[in-house]
Amino acid sequence: MNSDGQDEQRLVWTVVATDIGPLLLAATRDGLVNVVFHASEAVRDQALARLGPRLGIEPVEARDSPLLAEAIRQLAAYFAGKLRDFALPLDWSLITGFNRQVLRELASAVPYGAVVGYGDLAGRVGQPGAAQAVGVAMGSNPLPLVVPCHRVIESDGGIGGFGGGLETKRKLLALEGVLPEPLF
């Protein structure tokens, strides 16, 4: 608590090993705020250098933080094929407006094992014809995997883009049974 008796805002982070490589997880007292793919030391440092100033809080490494424990547990269960729906508190403070609306719709309405087209998702939020803007929202998703932007594909069935790389998207879609497992 600070001198006014209020809980101080905290920003804790850790890197966890997963089947798709290391993930940086960051959380505030409001919930998981950021997930970053391919969290090598350089990627981690760059992400934290951006995150702290955006939230106005100095990030603190805290693998054993209760703020991160449930996210770590649920991610492990997801990759083990034992969890289909993340049930985590999320801190949406890094995203606003249309992008937030699209990501909330994605998180609540596109379940494990399903996909949706960019244009279809635009229509679901009342903006038919805004498929490209949905693509921008997916690219700016601060909570990939947990807010499943890997489930958004092109209207012709193409895999589309992905901030974590197309191979990562393919692996996630295969894990969820949308695509066959790679042969090699």
Coordinates of N, CA, C and O in Angstrom, one line a residue:
M1 N 0.8 -1.2 0.0 CA 0.0 0.0 0.0 C 0.9 1.2 0.0 O 2.0 1.2 0.6
N2 N 0.4 2.3 -0.6 CA 1.1 3.5 -0.6 C 0.7 4.4 0.6 O 0.0 3.9 1.5
S3 N 1.3 5.6 0.8 CA 1.0 6.4 2.0 C -0.4 6.8 2.2 O -0.9 7.1 3.2
D4 N -1.2 6.7 1.1 CA -2.7 7.0 1.2 C -3.5 5.8 1.5 O -4.7 5.9 1.5
G5 N -2.9 4.7 1.7 CA -3.6 3.4 2.0 C -4.2 2.8 0.8 O -5.0 1.8 0.9
Q6 N -3.8 3.2 -0.4 CA -4.3 2.6 -1.6 C -3.3 1.5 -2.1 O -2.1 1.7 -2.0
D7 N -3.8 0.5 -2.7 CA -3.0 -0.5 -3.4 C -2.2 0.2 -4.5 O -2.8 0.9 -5.3
E8 N -0.9 -0.1 -4.6 CA -0.2 0.5 -5.7 C -0.3 -0.4 -6.9 O -0.4 -1.6 -6.7
Q9 N -0.4 0.2 -8.0 CA -0.4 -0.6 -9.3 C 0.9 -1.3 -9.5 O 1.9 -0.8 -9.2
R10 N 0.8 -2.6 -9.9 CA 2.0 -3.4 -10.1 C 1.9 -3.9 -11.5 O 0.9 -4.2 -12.1
L11 N 3.1 -4.0 -12.1 CA 3.2 -4.6 -13.4 C 4.3 -5.7 -13.3 O 5.5 -5.4 -13.1
V12 N 3.9 -7.0 -13.3 CA 4.8 -8.1 -13.1 C 4.9 -8.9 -14.4 O 3.9 -8.9 -15.2
W13 N 6.0 -9.5 -14.6 CA 6.2 -10.3 -15.8 C 7.1 -11.5 -15.6 O 7.8 -11.6 -14.6
T14 N 7.0 -12.4 -16.5 CA 7.8 -13.6 -16.5 C 7.8 -14.1 -18.0 O 7.0 -13.7 -18.8
V15 N 8.8 -15.0 -18.2 CA 8.8 -15.7 -19.5 C 8.6 -17.2 -19.2 O 9.2 -17.7 -18.3
V16 N 7.7 -17.8 -20.0 CA 7.4 -19.2 -19.8 C 7.7 -20.0 -21.1 O 7.4 -19.5 -22.2
A17 N 8.2 -21.2 -20.9 CA 8.4 -22.0 -22.1 C 7.1 -22.7 -22.5 O 6.4 -23.1 -21.6
T18 N 6.8 -22.7 -23.8 CA 5.6 -23.4 -24.3 C 6.0 -24.2 -25.5 O 7.1 -24.1 -26.0
D19 N 5.0 -24.9 -26.0 CA 5.2 -25.7 -27.3 C 5.4 -24.8 -28.5 O 5.8 -25.3 -29.5
I20 N 5.2 -23.5 -28.4 CA 5.4 -22.6 -29.5 C 6.5 -21.7 -29.2 O 6.7 -20.7 -29.9
G21 N 7.3 -22.0 -28.2 CA 8.4 -21.1 -27.9 C 8.1 -20.3 -26.6 O 7.0 -20.4 -26.1
P22 N 9.1 -19.5 -26.2 CA 8.9 -18.7 -25.0 C 7.9 -17.6 -25.2 O 7.9 -17.0 -26.2
L23 N 7.1 -17.5 -24.1 CA 6.1 -16.4 -24.1 C 6.4 -15.5 -23.0 O 6.6 -15.9 -21.8
L24 N 6.4 -14.2 -23.2 CA 6.4 -13.2 -22.1 C 5.0 -13.0 -21.7 O 4.1 -12.7 -22.5
L25 N 4.8 -13.1 -20.4 CA 3.5 -12.8 -19.8 C 3.6 -11.6 -18.9 O 4.6 -11.6 -18.1
A26 N 2.7 -10.6 -19.0 CA 2.8 -9.5 -18.1 C 1.4 -9.3 -17.5 O 0.4 -9.5 -18.2
A27 N 1.3 -8.9 -16.2 CA 0.0 -8.7 -15.6 C 0.0 -7.5 -14.7 O 1.1 -7.2 -14.1
T28 N -1.1 -6.9 -14.5 CA -1.3 -5.9 -13.5 C -2.3 -6.4 -12.5 O -2.8 -7.6 -12.7
R29 N -2.7 -5.7 -11.5 CA -3.7 -6.2 -10.5 C -5.0 -6.4 -11.2 O -5.9 -7.1 -10.7
D30 N -5.3 -5.8 -12.4 CA -6.5 -5.9 -13.1 C -6.6 -7.2 -13.9 O -7.6 -7.6 -14.3
G31 N -5.4 -7.8 -14.2 CA -5.4 -9.0 -15.0 C -4.2 -9.1 -16.0 O -3.3 -8.2 -16.0
L32 N -4.2 -10.1 -16.8 CA -3.2 -10.3 -17.8 C -3.3 -9.1 -18.8 O -4.3 -8.8 -19.3
V33 N -2.1 -8.5 -19.0 CA -2.2 -7.3 -19.8 C -1.4 -7.5 -21.2 O -1.7 -6.8 -22.1
N34 N -0.5 -8.4 -21.2 CA 0.3 -8.6 -22.4 C 0.9 -10.0 -22.5 O 1.3 -10.6 -21.5
V35 N 0.8 -10.5 -23.7 CA 1.5 -11.8 -24.1 C 2.3 -11.5 -25.3 O 1.8 -10.9 -26.3
V36 N 3.6 -11.9 -25.3 CA 4.5 -11.7 -26.4 C 5.1 -13.0 -26.8 O 5.7 -13.7 -26.0
F37 N 4.9 -13.3 -28.1 CA 5.5 -14.5 -28.7 C 7.0 -14.4 -28.8 O 7.6 -13.3 -28.9
H38 N 7.7 -15.5 -28.9 CA 9.1 -15.6 -29.3 C 10.0 -14.7 -28.4 O 10.8 -13.9 -28.8
A39 N 9.7 -14.8 -27.1 CA 10.3 -13.9 -26.1 C 11.8 -14.2 -25.8 O 12.1 -14.6 -24.6
S40 N 12.6 -14.1 -26.8 CA 14.1 -14.2 -26.5 C 14.4 -13.0 -25.6 O 13.6 -12.1 -25.4
E41 N 15.6 -12.9 -25.2 CA 16.1 -11.8 -24.3 C 15.9 -10.5 -25.0 O 15.3 -9.5 -24.4
A42 N 16.2 -10.4 -26.3 CA 16.1 -9.1 -27.0 C 14.6 -8.7 -27.2 O 14.2 -7.6 -27.0
V43 N 13.8 -9.7 -27.6 CA 12.3 -9.4 -27.7 C 11.7 -9.0 -26.4 O 10.9 -8.1 -26.3
R44 N 12.1 -9.7 -25.4 CA 11.6 -9.4 -24.0 C 12.0 -8.0 -23.6 O 11.1 -7.2 -23.2
D45 N 13.2 -7.7 -23.8 CA 13.7 -6.3 -23.4 C 13.0 -5.2 -24.1 O 12.6 -4.2 -23.6
Q46 N 12.8 -5.5 -25.4 CA 12.1 -4.5 -26.3 C 10.6 -4.3 -25.8 O 10.1 -3.2 -25.7
A47 N 10.0 -5.5 -25.6 CA 8.6 -5.4 -25.1 C 8.4 -4.7 -23.8 O 7.5 -3.9 -23.6
L48 N 9.3 -5.0 -22.9 CA 9.2 -4.4 -21.5 C 9.5 -2.9 -21.6 O 8.9 -2.1 -20.9
A49 N 10.4 -2.5 -22.5 CA 10.8 -1.1 -22.7 C 9.6 -0.3 -23.2 O 9.4 0.9 -22.9
R50 N 8.7 -0.9 -24.0 CA 7.5 -0.3 -24.5 C 6.4 -0.3 -23.4 O 5.6 0.6 -23.3
L51 N 6.3 -1.4 -22.8 CA 5.1 -1.7 -21.9 C 5.1 -0.8 -20.7 O 4.1 -0.2 -20.3
G52 N 6.3 -0.7 -20.0 CA 6.4 0.2 -18.8 C 5.9 1.6 -19.0 O 5.0 2.1 -18.3
P53 N 6.4 2.3 -20.0 CA 6.0 3.7 -20.3 C 4.5 3.8 -20.7 O 3.8 4.7 -20.3
R54 N 4.0 2.8 -21.4 CA 2.6 2.8 -21.8 C 1.7 2.8 -20.6 O 0.6 3.4 -20.6
L55 N 2.1 2.0 -19.6 CA 1.2 1.8 -18.5 C 1.6 2.8 -17.3 O 0.9 2.8 -16.3
G56 N 2.8 3.4 -17.5 CA 3.3 4.3 -16.4 C 3.7 3.6 -15.2 O 3.6 4.1 -14.1
I57 N 4.2 2.3 -15.3 CA 4.6 1.5 -14.2 C 5.9 0.8 -14.6 O 6.0 0.3 -15.7
E58 N 6.8 0.7 -13.7 CA 8.0 -0.1 -14.0 C 7.7 -1.6 -13.9 O 7.3 -2.1 -12.9
P59 N 8.0 -2.3 -15.0 CA 7.8 -3.8 -14.9 C 8.8 -4.5 -14.0 O 10.0 -4.1 -13.9
V60 N 8.3 -5.4 -13.2 CA 9.1 -6.2 -12.3 C 9.0 -7.7 -12.6 O 7.9 -8.2 -12.7
E61 N 10.2 -8.3 -12.7 CA 10.1 -9.8 -13.0 C 9.7 -10.4 -11.7 O 10.2 -10.2 -10.6
A62 N 8.7 -11.3 -11.8 CA 8.1 -12.0 -10.7 C 7.4 -13.3 -11.1 O 6.2 -13.3 -11.1
R63 N 8.2 -14.3 -11.4 CA 7.6 -15.5 -11.9 C 6.6 -16.1 -10.9 O 5.6 -16.7 -11.3
D64 N 6.8 -16.0 -9.6 CA 6.0 -16.6 -8.6 C 4.8 -15.7 -8.2 O 4.1 -16.0 -7.2
S65 N 4.6 -14.6 -8.9 CA 3.5 -13.7 -8.6 C 2.2 -14.3 -8.7 O 1.9 -15.0 -9.7
P66 N 1.3 -14.1 -7.7 CA -0.1 -14.6 -7.8 C -0.8 -14.0 -9.0 O -1.7 -14.7 -9.6
L67 N -0.4 -12.9 -9.5 CA -1.0 -12.2 -10.6 C -0.7 -13.0 -11.9 O -1.5 -12.9 -12.9
L68 N 0.4 -13.8 -11.9 CA 0.7 -14.6 -13.1 C 0.4 -16.1 -13.0 O 0.3 -16.8 -14.0
A69 N 0.3 -16.6 -11.8 CA 0.2 -18.0 -11.5 C -0.9 -18.7 -12.3 O -0.7 -19.7 -12.9
E70 N -2.1 -18.1 -12.3 CA -3.2 -18.7 -13.0 C -3.0 -18.7 -14.5 O -3.4 -19.7 -15.2
A71 N -2.5 -17.6 -15.0 CA -2.2 -17.6 -16.5 C -1.2 -18.7 -16.8 O -1.4 -19.4 -17.9
I72 N -0.2 -18.9 -16.1 CA 0.8 -19.9 -16.3 C 0.2 -21.3 -16.3 O 0.4 -22.1 -17.1
R73 N -0.7 -21.5 -15.3 CA -1.4 -22.8 -15.1 C -2.3 -23.1 -16.3 O -2.3 -24.2 -16.9
Q74 N -3.1 -22.1 -16.7 CA -4.0 -22.3 -17.8 C -3.3 -22.4 -19.1 O -3.7 -23.3 -20.0
L75 N -2.2 -21.7 -19.4 CA -1.4 -21.9 -20.6 C -0.9 -23.4 -20.7 O -0.9 -24.0 -21.7
A76 N -0.3 -23.9 -19.6 CA 0.2 -25.2 -19.5 C -0.9 -26.2 -19.9 O -0.7 -27.2 -20.6
A77 N -2.1 -26.0 -19.3 CA -3.3 -26.9 -19.6 C -3.7 -26.8 -21.0 O -4.0 -27.8 -21.6
Y78 N -3.7 -25.6 -21.6 CA -4.0 -25.4 -23.0 C -3.1 -26.2 -23.9 O -3.6 -27.0 -24.8
F79 N -1.8 -26.1 -23.7 CA -0.9 -26.8 -24.5 C -0.9 -28.3 -24.3 O -0.5 -29.0 -25.2
A80 N -1.3 -28.7 -23.2 CA -1.5 -30.2 -22.9 C -2.8 -30.7 -23.4 O -3.0 -31.9 -23.3
G81 N -3.6 -29.9 -24.1 CA -4.8 -30.3 -24.6 C -5.9 -30.5 -23.6 O -7.0 -31.1 -23.8
K82 N -5.8 -29.9 -22.4 CA -6.7 -30.1 -21.3 C -7.6 -28.9 -21.0 O -8.4 -28.9 -20.1
L83 N -7.3 -27.8 -21.7 CA -8.1 -26.5 -21.5 C -8.5 -26.0 -22.9 O -7.7 -25.9 -23.8
R84 N -9.8 -25.7 -23.0 CA -10.3 -25.1 -24.3 C -10.6 -23.6 -24.1 O -10.6 -22.9 -25.1
D85 N -11.0 -23.2 -23.0 CA -11.4 -21.8 -22.7 C -10.6 -21.2 -21.6 O -10.6 -21.7 -20.5
F86 N -9.9 -20.1 -21.9 CA -9.2 -19.4 -20.9 C -10.2 -18.6 -20.0 O -11.1 -18.0 -20.6
A87 N -10.0 -18.7 -18.8 CA -10.8 -18.0 -17.8 C -9.9 -17.1 -16.9 O -9.7 -17.5 -15.8
L88 N -9.4 -16.1 -17.5 CA -8.5 -15.2 -16.8 C -9.0 -13.8 -16.8 O -9.6 -13.3 -17.7
P89 N -8.7 -13.1 -15.7 CA -9.0 -11.7 -15.7 C -8.0 -11.0 -16.7 O -6.8 -11.3 -16.7
L90 N -8.6 -10.1 -17.5 CA -7.8 -9.4 -18.5 C -7.8 -7.9 -18.3 O -8.8 -7.4 -18.0
D91 N -6.6 -7.3 -18.4 CA -6.5 -5.9 -18.4 C -6.5 -5.4 -19.8 O -5.5 -5.6 -20.5
W92 N -7.5 -4.7 -20.2 CA -7.7 -4.3 -21.6 C -7.1 -2.9 -21.8 O -7.4 -2.2 -22.8
S93 N -6.4 -2.3 -20.9 CA -5.9 -0.9 -21.0 C -5.0 -0.6 -22.1 O -4.8 0.5 -22.4
L94 N -4.4 -1.6 -22.8 CA -3.5 -1.3 -23.9 C -4.2 -1.2 -25.2 O -3.6 -0.9 -26.2
I95 N -5.5 -1.4 -25.2 CA -6.3 -1.3 -26.5 C -7.6 -0.6 -26.3 O -8.2 -0.7 -25.2
T96 N -8.0 0.2 -27.3 CA -9.2 1.0 -27.1 C -10.0 1.0 -28.4 O -9.6 0.4 -29.4
G97 N -11.2 1.6 -28.4 CA -12.0 1.8 -29.5 C -12.4 0.6 -30.3 O -12.8 -0.5 -29.7
F98 N -12.4 0.7 -31.6 CA -12.8 -0.4 -32.5 C -12.0 -1.6 -32.2 O -12.5 -2.7 -32.2
N99 N -10.7 -1.5 -32.1 CA -9.8 -2.6 -31.8 C -10.2 -3.4 -30.6 O -10.3 -4.6 -30.6
R100 N -10.6 -2.7 -29.5 CA -11.0 -3.4 -28.3 C -12.4 -4.1 -28.5 O -12.6 -5.2 -28.1
Q101 N -13.3 -3.4 -29.2 CA -14.6 -4.0 -29.5 C -14.4 -5.3 -30.3 O -15.0 -6.3 -30.0
V102 N -13.5 -5.3 -31.3 CA -13.3 -6.5 -32.1 C -12.7 -7.6 -31.3 O -13.1 -8.8 -31.4
L103 N -11.7 -7.3 -30.5 CA -11.0 -8.3 -29.7 C -11.9 -8.9 -28.6 O -11.9 -10.1 -28.4
R104 N -12.8 -8.1 -28.0 CA -13.7 -8.6 -27.1 C -14.7 -9.6 -27.7 O -15.0 -10.6 -27.2
E105 N -15.2 -9.2 -28.9 CA -16.1 -10.1 -29.7 C -15.4 -11.4 -30.0 O -15.9 -12.5 -29.8
L106 N -14.1 -11.3 -30.4 CA -13.4 -12.5 -30.7 C -13.2 -13.4 -29.5 O -13.5 -14.6 -29.6
A107 N -12.9 -12.8 -28.4 CA -12.6 -13.6 -27.2 C -13.9 -14.2 -26.7 O -13.9 -15.3 -26.1
S108 N -15.0 -13.6 -26.9 CA -16.3 -14.1 -26.3 C -17.1 -15.0 -27.3 O -17.9 -15.8 -26.8
A109 N -16.8 -14.9 -28.6 CA -17.7 -15.6 -29.5 C -17.1 -16.5 -30.5 O -17.8 -17.1 -31.3
V110 N -15.7 -16.7 -30.5 CA -15.1 -17.6 -31.4 C -14.4 -18.7 -30.5 O -13.3 -18.5 -30.0
P111 N -15.1 -19.8 -30.3 CA -14.5 -20.8 -29.4 C -13.4 -21.6 -30.0 O -13.1 -21.6 -31.2
Y112 N -12.7 -22.4 -29.1 CA -11.7 -23.3 -29.4 C -12.2 -24.2 -30.5 O -13.3 -24.7 -30.5
G113 N -11.3 -24.4 -31.5 CA -11.6 -25.3 -32.6 C -12.5 -24.7 -33.7 O -12.8 -25.3 -34.7
A114 N -12.8 -23.4 -33.6 CA -13.5 -22.7 -34.6 C -12.7 -21.6 -35.2 O -11.7 -21.1 -34.6
V115 N -13.0 -21.1 -36.4 CA -12.4 -20.0 -37.0 C -13.5 -19.0 -37.5 O -14.6 -19.4 -37.6
V116 N -13.0 -17.8 -37.8 CA -13.9 -16.8 -38.3 C -13.1 -16.0 -39.3 O -11.9 -15.8 -39.2
G117 N -13.8 -15.5 -40.3 CA -13.2 -14.6 -41.3 C -13.1 -13.2 -40.8 O -13.8 -12.7 -40.0
Y118 N -12.1 -12.5 -41.4 CA -11.9 -11.1 -41.0 C -13.2 -10.3 -41.3 O -13.7 -9.5 -40.4
G119 N -13.8 -10.5 -42.5 CA -15.0 -9.8 -42.8 C -16.2 -10.2 -41.9 O -17.0 -9.4 -41.5
D120 N -16.3 -11.5 -41.6 CA -17.4 -11.9 -40.7 C -17.2 -11.3 -39.3 O -18.2 -10.9 -38.7
L121 N -16.0 -11.2 -38.8 CA -15.8 -10.6 -37.5 C -16.2 -9.1 -37.6 O -16.8 -8.6 -36.6
A122 N -15.9 -8.4 -38.7 CA -16.2 -7.0 -38.9 C -17.8 -6.9 -38.8 O -18.3 -6.0 -38.1
G123 N -18.5 -7.8 -39.5 CA -19.9 -7.8 -39.4 C -20.5 -8.0 -38.0 O -21.5 -7.4 -37.7
R124 N -19.9 -8.8 -37.3 CA -20.3 -9.1 -35.9 C -20.3 -7.9 -35.0 O -21.0 -7.8 -34.0
V125 N -19.4 -7.0 -35.3 CA -19.3 -5.8 -34.5 C -20.0 -4.6 -35.2 O -19.7 -3.4 -34.8
G126 N -20.8 -4.9 -36.2 CA -21.6 -3.8 -36.8 C -20.8 -3.0 -37.8 O -21.3 -1.9 -38.1
Q127 N -19.7 -3.5 -38.3 CA -18.9 -2.7 -39.3 C -18.6 -3.6 -40.5 O -17.5 -3.8 -40.9
P128 N -19.7 -4.0 -41.2 CA -19.4 -4.8 -42.4 C -18.6 -4.0 -43.4 O -18.7 -2.8 -43.5
G129 N -17.7 -4.7 -44.0 CA -16.8 -4.0 -45.0 C -15.5 -3.6 -44.3 O -14.6 -3.0 -44.9
A130 N -15.3 -3.8 -43.0 CA -14.1 -3.3 -42.3 C -13.1 -4.5 -42.0 O -12.5 -4.5 -41.0
A131 N -13.1 -5.4 -43.0 CA -12.2 -6.5 -42.8 C -10.7 -6.1 -42.6 O -10.0 -6.7 -41.8
Q132 N -10.3 -5.1 -43.3 CA -8.9 -4.7 -43.2 C -8.7 -4.1 -41.8 O -7.6 -4.3 -41.2
A133 N -9.6 -3.3 -41.3 CA -9.5 -2.8 -39.9 C -9.5 -3.9 -38.9 O -8.8 -3.8 -37.9
V134 N -10.2 -5.0 -39.1 CA -10.1 -6.1 -38.2 C -8.7 -6.7 -38.3 O -8.2 -7.1 -37.2
G135 N -8.1 -6.8 -39.5 CA -6.7 -7.2 -39.6 C -5.8 -6.4 -38.7 O -4.9 -6.9 -38.1
V136 N -6.0 -5.1 -38.8 CA -5.2 -4.2 -37.9 C -5.4 -4.5 -36.5 O -4.5 -4.5 -35.7
A137 N -6.7 -4.7 -36.1 CA -7.0 -5.0 -34.7 C -6.3 -6.3 -34.3 O -5.7 -6.4 -33.1
M138 N -6.2 -7.3 -35.1 CA -5.6 -8.6 -34.8 C -4.1 -8.3 -34.6 O -3.4 -8.9 -33.7
G139 N -3.5 -7.5 -35.5 CA -2.1 -7.2 -35.4 C -1.7 -6.4 -34.2 O -0.5 -6.4 -33.8
S140 N -2.6 -5.7 -33.6 CA -2.3 -4.9 -32.4 C -2.8 -5.6 -31.1 O -2.7 -5.0 -30.1
N141 N -3.2 -6.8 -31.2 CA -3.7 -7.6 -30.1 C -2.6 -7.7 -29.0 O -1.6 -8.4 -29.3
P142 N -2.8 -7.1 -27.9 CA -1.7 -7.2 -26.8 C -1.8 -8.6 -26.1 O -0.9 -8.9 -25.3
L143 N -2.9 -9.4 -26.3 CA -3.1 -10.6 -25.6 C -3.3 -11.8 -26.5 O -4.2 -12.6 -26.4
P144 N -2.4 -11.9 -27.5 CA -2.6 -13.1 -28.4 C -2.6 -14.4 -27.7 O -2.0 -14.5 -26.6
L145 N -3.2 -15.4 -28.3 CA -3.4 -16.7 -27.7 C -4.5 -16.7 -26.8 O -5.5 -17.4 -27.0
V146 N -4.5 -15.9 -25.7 CA -5.6 -15.8 -24.8 C -6.8 -15.1 -25.4 O -7.9 -15.6 -25.3
V147 N -6.6 -14.1 -26.2 CA -7.6 -13.5 -27.1 C -7.2 -14.0 -28.4 O -6.2 -13.5 -29.0
P148 N -7.9 -15.0 -28.9 CA -7.4 -15.9 -30.0 C -7.4 -15.4 -31.4 O -8.1 -15.9 -32.3
C149 N -6.5 -14.4 -31.7 CA -6.5 -13.9 -33.0 C -6.0 -14.9 -34.0 O -6.1 -14.7 -35.2
H150 N -5.4 -16.0 -33.5 CA -5.0 -17.1 -34.5 C -6.2 -17.8 -35.1 O -6.1 -18.5 -36.1
R151 N -7.4 -17.5 -34.6 CA -8.6 -18.1 -35.1 C -9.3 -17.3 -36.2 O -10.3 -17.7 -36.7
V152 N -8.6 -16.2 -36.6 CA -9.2 -15.3 -37.6 C -8.4 -15.7 -39.0 O -7.2 -15.6 -39.0
I153 N -9.2 -16.0 -40.0 CA -8.7 -16.4 -41.3 C -9.3 -15.6 -42.4 O -10.2 -14.8 -42.2
E154 N -8.7 -15.8 -43.6 CA -9.2 -15.1 -44.8 C -10.6 -15.7 -45.2 O -10.8 -16.9 -44.9
S155 N -11.4 -14.9 -45.9 CA -12.7 -15.4 -46.3 C -12.6 -16.6 -47.3 O -13.5 -17.4 -47.3
D156 N -11.5 -16.7 -48.0 CA -11.4 -17.8 -49.0 C -10.8 -19.0 -48.3 O -10.5 -20.0 -49.0
G157 N -10.6 -19.0 -47.0 CA -10.1 -20.1 -46.3 C -8.6 -20.0 -46.1 O -8.0 -20.9 -45.4
G158 N -7.9 -19.0 -46.6 CA -6.5 -18.9 -46.4 C -6.2 -18.6 -45.0 O -7.0 -18.0 -44.3
I159 N -5.0 -18.9 -44.6 CA -4.6 -18.7 -43.1 C -4.5 -17.3 -42.7 O -4.7 -17.0 -41.5
G160 N -4.2 -16.4 -43.6 CA -4.1 -15.0 -43.2 C -2.8 -14.7 -42.5 O -1.9 -15.6 -42.5
G161 N -2.6 -13.6 -42.0 CA -1.4 -13.2 -41.3 C -1.4 -13.5 -39.8 O -2.5 -14.0 -39.3
F162 N -0.3 -13.3 -39.1 CA -0.3 -13.5 -37.7 C 1.0 -12.9 -37.1 O 2.1 -13.2 -37.6
G163 N 0.9 -12.1 -36.1 CA 2.0 -11.5 -35.5 C 3.0 -12.5 -34.9 O 4.2 -12.1 -34.8
G164 N 2.6 -13.6 -34.5 CA 3.5 -14.7 -34.0 C 4.2 -15.5 -35.1 O 4.9 -16.4 -34.8
G165 N 3.8 -15.2 -36.3 CA 4.4 -15.9 -37.5 C 3.4 -17.0 -37.9 O 2.7 -17.6 -37.1
L166 N 3.4 -17.3 -39.2 CA 2.5 -18.3 -39.8 C 2.7 -19.7 -39.2 O 1.7 -20.4 -39.0
E167 N 3.9 -20.1 -39.0 CA 4.2 -21.4 -38.4 C 3.5 -21.5 -37.0 O 2.9 -22.6 -36.7
T168 N 3.6 -20.5 -36.2 CA 3.0 -20.5 -34.9 C 1.5 -20.6 -35.1 O 0.8 -21.4 -34.3
K169 N 0.9 -19.8 -36.0 CA -0.6 -19.9 -36.2 C -1.0 -21.3 -36.6 O -2.0 -21.8 -36.1
R170 N -0.2 -21.9 -37.5 CA -0.5 -23.3 -38.0 C -0.5 -24.2 -36.8 O -1.4 -25.1 -36.7
K171 N 0.5 -24.1 -35.9 CA 0.6 -25.0 -34.8 C -0.6 -24.8 -33.8 O -1.1 -25.8 -33.3
L172 N -1.0 -23.6 -33.6 CA -2.1 -23.3 -32.7 C -3.4 -23.9 -33.3 O -4.2 -24.5 -32.6
L173 N -3.6 -23.7 -34.6 CA -4.8 -24.2 -35.3 C -4.8 -25.7 -35.3 O -5.8 -26.4 -35.2
A174 N -3.6 -26.3 -35.5 CA -3.5 -27.8 -35.4 C -3.8 -28.3 -34.0 O -4.5 -29.3 -33.8
L175 N -3.3 -27.6 -33.0 CA -3.6 -28.0 -31.6 C -5.1 -28.0 -31.3 O -5.6 -28.9 -30.7
E176 N -5.8 -27.1 -31.9 CA -7.2 -26.9 -31.7 C -8.0 -27.8 -32.7 O -9.3 -27.7 -32.7
G177 N -7.4 -28.5 -33.6 CA -8.1 -29.4 -34.5 C -8.6 -28.8 -35.7 O -9.3 -29.4 -36.5
V178 N -8.3 -27.6 -36.0 CA -8.7 -26.9 -37.2 C -7.9 -27.3 -38.4 O -8.5 -27.5 -39.5
L179 N -6.6 -27.5 -38.2 CA -5.7 -27.9 -39.3 C -5.1 -29.3 -38.9 O -5.0 -29.6 -37.7
P180 N -4.7 -30.1 -39.9 CA -4.0 -31.3 -39.5 C -2.7 -31.0 -38.9 O -2.1 -30.0 -39.2
E181 N -2.2 -31.9 -38.1 CA -0.8 -31.8 -37.5 C 0.2 -31.8 -38.7 O 0.0 -32.6 -39.7
P182 N 1.2 -31.0 -38.7 CA 2.2 -31.0 -39.7 C 2.9 -32.4 -39.8 O 3.1 -33.1 -38.8
L183 N 3.2 -32.8 -41.0 CA 3.8 -34.1 -41.2 C 5.3 -34.1 -40.8 O 5.8 -35.1 -40.4
F184 N 5.9 -33.0 -40.9 CA 7.4 -32.9 -40.6 C 7.7 -31.4 -40.3 O 6.9 -30.5 -40.4

